[in-house]
């Protein structure tokens, strides 16, 4: 197993600390964006080149987000079965990754409270976890990631238009 995954194995998710209202309950909230990339087929219908493009482009954008920039970035397809099982046990990936890991990528916050999976069932799946019974806070974490990602995307498109000399 790589040094990064060995470090990940030793990392305790902060949402398991038992804090928060009804701290004995762990709430996992997943916000999924499906078919969110224009002109790209669903991952199960896309070819290797399209999946590689999605992973490269979207992964780069996700790693620019403050919440994920200092976290984990894992090429699931390059992981051996034992490492993929670790991702499953950490609740960072679903069971489908154990059987079809190619062109899948995971970007997670350092404290494992937020994660994004690329090319799973959809192009992008965002997850957030909170300790205790705080579903609104967990959902807010996912919505925050979506908002930052959309803002970054709009900024990049605007910058490209400015560089090409076209009007906004």
mmCIF file of C-alpha atoms in Angstrom:
data_model
loop_
_atom_site.group_PDB
_atom_site.id
_atom_site.type_symbol
_atom_site.label_atom_id
_atom_site.label_comp_id
_atom_site.label_asym_id
_atom_site.label_seq_id
_atom_site.Cartn_x
_atom_site.Cartn_y
_atom_site.Cartn_z
ATOM 1 C CA UNK A 1 0.000 0.000 0.000
ATOM 2 C CA UNK A 2 1.302 3.507 -0.802
ATOM 3 C CA UNK A 3 2.543 5.836 1.913
ATOM 4 C CA UNK A 4 -0.472 8.095 1.339
ATOM 5 C CA UNK A 5 -2.915 5.238 1.890
ATOM 6 C CA UNK A 6 -0.973 4.023 4.916
ATOM 7 C CA UNK A 7 -1.352 7.538 6.371
ATOM 8 C CA UNK A 8 -5.031 7.539 5.451
ATOM 9 C CA UNK A 9 -5.484 4.213 7.251
ATOM 10 C CA UNK A 10 -4.086 5.805 10.425
ATOM 11 C CA UNK A 11 -6.328 8.880 10.106
ATOM 12 C CA UNK A 12 -9.407 8.960 12.316
ATOM 13 C CA UNK A 13 -12.386 10.741 10.814
ATOM 14 C CA UNK A 14 -13.241 13.748 12.956
ATOM 15 C CA UNK A 15 -16.959 12.997 12.661
ATOM 16 C CA UNK A 16 -16.387 9.869 14.780
ATOM 17 C CA UNK A 17 -15.379 11.908 17.853
ATOM 18 C CA UNK A 18 -18.818 11.683 19.498
ATOM 19 C CA UNK A 19 -19.354 15.444 19.711
ATOM 20 C CA UNK A 20 -22.472 17.314 18.667
ATOM 21 C CA UNK A 21 -26.118 16.892 19.599
ATOM 22 C CA UNK A 22 -26.905 13.224 20.249
ATOM 23 C CA UNK A 23 -23.191 12.494 19.792
ATOM 24 C CA UNK A 24 -23.730 8.756 19.724
ATOM 25 C CA UNK A 25 -25.375 9.158 16.299
ATOM 26 C CA UNK A 26 -23.297 9.694 13.185
ATOM 27 C CA UNK A 27 -25.114 11.291 10.306
ATOM 28 C CA UNK A 28 -23.811 10.863 6.780
ATOM 29 C CA UNK A 29 -25.310 13.104 4.146
ATOM 30 C CA UNK A 30 -24.505 12.660 0.491
ATOM 31 C CA UNK A 31 -25.437 15.188 -2.133
ATOM 32 C CA UNK A 32 -25.183 13.780 -5.626
ATOM 33 C CA UNK A 33 -24.909 15.679 -8.858
ATOM 34 C CA UNK A 34 -25.866 13.514 -11.773
ATOM 35 C CA UNK A 35 -25.154 14.269 -15.389
ATOM 36 C CA UNK A 36 -23.604 17.523 -14.337
ATOM 37 C CA UNK A 37 -21.041 17.763 -17.110
ATOM 38 C CA UNK A 38 -22.389 19.052 -20.395
ATOM 39 C CA UNK A 39 -21.601 16.940 -23.412
ATOM 40 C CA UNK A 40 -20.262 13.983 -21.433
ATOM 41 C CA UNK A 41 -21.983 10.594 -21.216
ATOM 42 C CA UNK A 42 -22.731 8.988 -17.870
ATOM 43 C CA UNK A 43 -19.651 7.244 -16.457
ATOM 44 C CA UNK A 44 -20.988 3.749 -17.186
ATOM 45 C CA UNK A 45 -21.382 4.710 -20.871
ATOM 46 C CA UNK A 46 -18.223 6.811 -21.260
ATOM 47 C CA UNK A 47 -15.026 5.516 -22.782
ATOM 48 C CA UNK A 48 -11.641 5.537 -21.104
ATOM 49 C CA UNK A 49 -10.573 8.829 -22.718
ATOM 50 C CA UNK A 50 -13.697 10.682 -21.571
ATOM 51 C CA UNK A 51 -13.394 9.286 -18.036
ATOM 52 C CA UNK A 52 -9.708 10.269 -17.905
ATOM 53 C CA UNK A 53 -10.605 13.812 -19.005
ATOM 54 C CA UNK A 54 -13.322 14.102 -16.361
ATOM 55 C CA UNK A 55 -10.966 12.819 -13.675
ATOM 56 C CA UNK A 56 -8.169 15.192 -14.662
ATOM 57 C CA UNK A 57 -10.265 18.342 -15.114
ATOM 58 C CA UNK A 58 -12.753 17.940 -12.296
ATOM 59 C CA UNK A 59 -10.141 16.524 -9.916
ATOM 60 C CA UNK A 60 -7.936 19.572 -10.491
ATOM 61 C CA UNK A 61 -10.839 21.905 -9.752
ATOM 62 C CA UNK A 62 -11.786 20.026 -6.592
ATOM 63 C CA UNK A 63 -8.227 20.150 -5.262
ATOM 64 C CA UNK A 64 -8.354 23.952 -5.603
ATOM 65 C CA UNK A 65 -11.217 24.202 -3.105
ATOM 66 C CA UNK A 66 -9.979 25.292 0.343
ATOM 67 C CA UNK A 67 -11.794 22.417 2.095
ATOM 68 C CA UNK A 68 -10.109 19.802 -0.083
ATOM 69 C CA UNK A 69 -6.788 21.398 -1.053
ATOM 70 C CA UNK A 70 -4.790 19.978 1.859
ATOM 71 C CA UNK A 71 -6.624 16.671 1.944
ATOM 72 C CA UNK A 72 -6.392 13.301 0.258
ATOM 73 C CA UNK A 73 -6.341 12.650 -3.484
ATOM 74 C CA UNK A 74 -6.541 8.981 -4.426
ATOM 75 C CA UNK A 75 -6.516 7.407 -7.875
ATOM 76 C CA UNK A 76 -8.844 4.535 -7.028
ATOM 77 C CA UNK A 77 -7.985 2.681 -10.226
ATOM 78 C CA UNK A 78 -4.323 2.510 -9.180
ATOM 79 C CA UNK A 79 -5.196 1.055 -5.764
ATOM 80 C CA UNK A 80 -4.880 -2.618 -4.998
ATOM 81 C CA UNK A 81 -7.974 -4.405 -3.686
ATOM 82 C CA UNK A 82 -6.890 -4.014 -0.044
ATOM 83 C CA UNK A 83 -6.557 -0.229 -0.442
ATOM 84 C CA UNK A 84 -9.992 -0.002 -2.091
ATOM 85 C CA UNK A 85 -11.408 -1.948 0.853
ATOM 86 C CA UNK A 86 -9.852 0.661 3.170
ATOM 87 C CA UNK A 87 -11.699 3.417 1.277
ATOM 88 C CA UNK A 88 -14.923 1.442 1.714
ATOM 89 C CA UNK A 89 -14.320 0.941 5.447
ATOM 90 C CA UNK A 90 -13.627 4.659 5.882
ATOM 91 C CA UNK A 91 -17.014 5.230 4.151
ATOM 92 C CA UNK A 92 -15.258 7.199 1.417
ATOM 93 C CA UNK A 93 -16.391 4.968 -1.440
ATOM 94 C CA UNK A 94 -19.303 2.699 -2.234
ATOM 95 C CA UNK A 95 -19.168 -1.024 -2.954
ATOM 96 C CA UNK A 96 -19.144 -0.473 -6.735
ATOM 97 C CA UNK A 97 -15.562 0.768 -6.471
ATOM 98 C CA UNK A 98 -14.415 -2.574 -5.191
ATOM 99 C CA UNK A 99 -15.315 -4.170 -8.510
ATOM 100 C CA UNK A 100 -14.930 -1.343 -11.072
ATOM 101 C CA UNK A 101 -12.212 1.057 -9.881
ATOM 102 C CA UNK A 102 -10.825 2.124 -13.261
ATOM 103 C CA UNK A 103 -10.925 5.884 -13.907
ATOM 104 C CA UNK A 104 -12.379 6.568 -10.463
ATOM 105 C CA UNK A 105 -10.824 9.202 -8.224
ATOM 106 C CA UNK A 106 -11.421 10.335 -4.657
ATOM 107 C CA UNK A 107 -10.678 13.768 -3.204
ATOM 108 C CA UNK A 108 -11.297 14.100 0.537
ATOM 109 C CA UNK A 109 -10.759 16.716 3.220
ATOM 110 C CA UNK A 110 -7.860 16.070 5.605
ATOM 111 C CA UNK A 111 -10.332 15.385 8.473
ATOM 112 C CA UNK A 112 -12.461 13.101 6.253
ATOM 113 C CA UNK A 113 -15.615 15.168 6.870
ATOM 114 C CA UNK A 114 -16.075 15.950 3.185
ATOM 115 C CA UNK A 115 -15.269 13.971 0.069
ATOM 116 C CA UNK A 116 -15.863 13.959 -3.654
ATOM 117 C CA UNK A 117 -15.888 10.839 -5.796
ATOM 118 C CA UNK A 118 -15.354 11.204 -9.534
ATOM 119 C CA UNK A 119 -16.842 8.841 -12.122
ATOM 120 C CA UNK A 120 -18.751 6.643 -9.705
ATOM 121 C CA UNK A 121 -22.439 6.250 -10.477
ATOM 122 C CA UNK A 122 -22.357 9.861 -11.650
ATOM 123 C CA UNK A 123 -19.625 12.244 -12.748
ATOM 124 C CA UNK A 124 -19.466 13.754 -9.274
ATOM 125 C CA UNK A 125 -20.713 12.603 -5.893
ATOM 126 C CA UNK A 126 -20.207 14.905 -2.936
ATOM 127 C CA UNK A 127 -20.400 13.576 0.617
ATOM 128 C CA UNK A 128 -20.299 15.243 4.009
ATOM 129 C CA UNK A 129 -20.400 13.746 7.479
ATOM 130 C CA UNK A 130 -21.120 15.341 10.837
ATOM 131 C CA UNK A 131 -20.980 13.944 14.358
ATOM 132 C CA UNK A 132 -24.262 13.874 16.212
ATOM 133 C CA UNK A 133 -27.702 14.474 14.850
ATOM 134 C CA UNK A 134 -27.012 17.473 12.622
ATOM 135 C CA UNK A 135 -28.392 16.674 9.177
ATOM 136 C CA UNK A 136 -28.781 20.346 8.250
ATOM 137 C CA UNK A 137 -25.111 21.011 9.010
ATOM 138 C CA UNK A 138 -23.994 17.967 7.009
ATOM 139 C CA UNK A 139 -26.137 19.011 4.065
ATOM 140 C CA UNK A 140 -24.785 22.560 4.331
ATOM 141 C CA UNK A 141 -21.258 21.160 3.977
ATOM 142 C CA UNK A 142 -22.168 19.436 0.711
ATOM 143 C CA UNK A 143 -24.037 22.466 -0.597
ATOM 144 C CA UNK A 144 -21.040 24.636 0.267
ATOM 145 C CA UNK A 145 -18.766 22.422 -1.848
ATOM 146 C CA UNK A 146 -21.222 22.577 -4.731
ATOM 147 C CA UNK A 147 -21.358 26.369 -4.479
ATOM 148 C CA UNK A 148 -17.574 26.749 -4.404
ATOM 149 C CA UNK A 149 -17.147 24.379 -7.328
ATOM 150 C CA UNK A 150 -19.722 26.257 -9.408
ATOM 151 C CA UNK A 151 -18.122 29.580 -8.482
ATOM 152 C CA UNK A 152 -14.693 28.294 -9.501
ATOM 153 C CA UNK A 153 -16.129 27.002 -12.784
ATOM 154 C CA UNK A 154 -17.791 30.356 -13.561
ATOM 155 C CA UNK A 155 -14.558 32.180 -12.707
ATOM 156 C CA UNK A 156 -12.541 29.926 -15.062
ATOM 157 C CA UNK A 157 -15.034 30.459 -17.926
ATOM 158 C CA UNK A 158 -14.962 34.228 -17.368
ATOM 159 C CA UNK A 159 -11.161 34.237 -17.301
ATOM 160 C CA UNK A 160 -11.008 32.228 -20.558
ATOM 161 C CA UNK A 161 -13.405 34.696 -22.221
ATOM 162 C CA UNK A 162 -11.269 37.630 -21.058
ATOM 163 C CA UNK A 163 -8.093 35.995 -22.363
ATOM 164 C CA UNK A 164 -9.670 35.324 -25.752
ATOM 165 C CA UNK A 165 -10.739 38.958 -26.090
ATOM 166 C CA UNK A 166 -14.459 38.236 -26.102
ATOM 167 C CA UNK A 167 -16.914 40.325 -24.103
ATOM 168 C CA UNK A 168 -18.498 38.937 -20.966
#
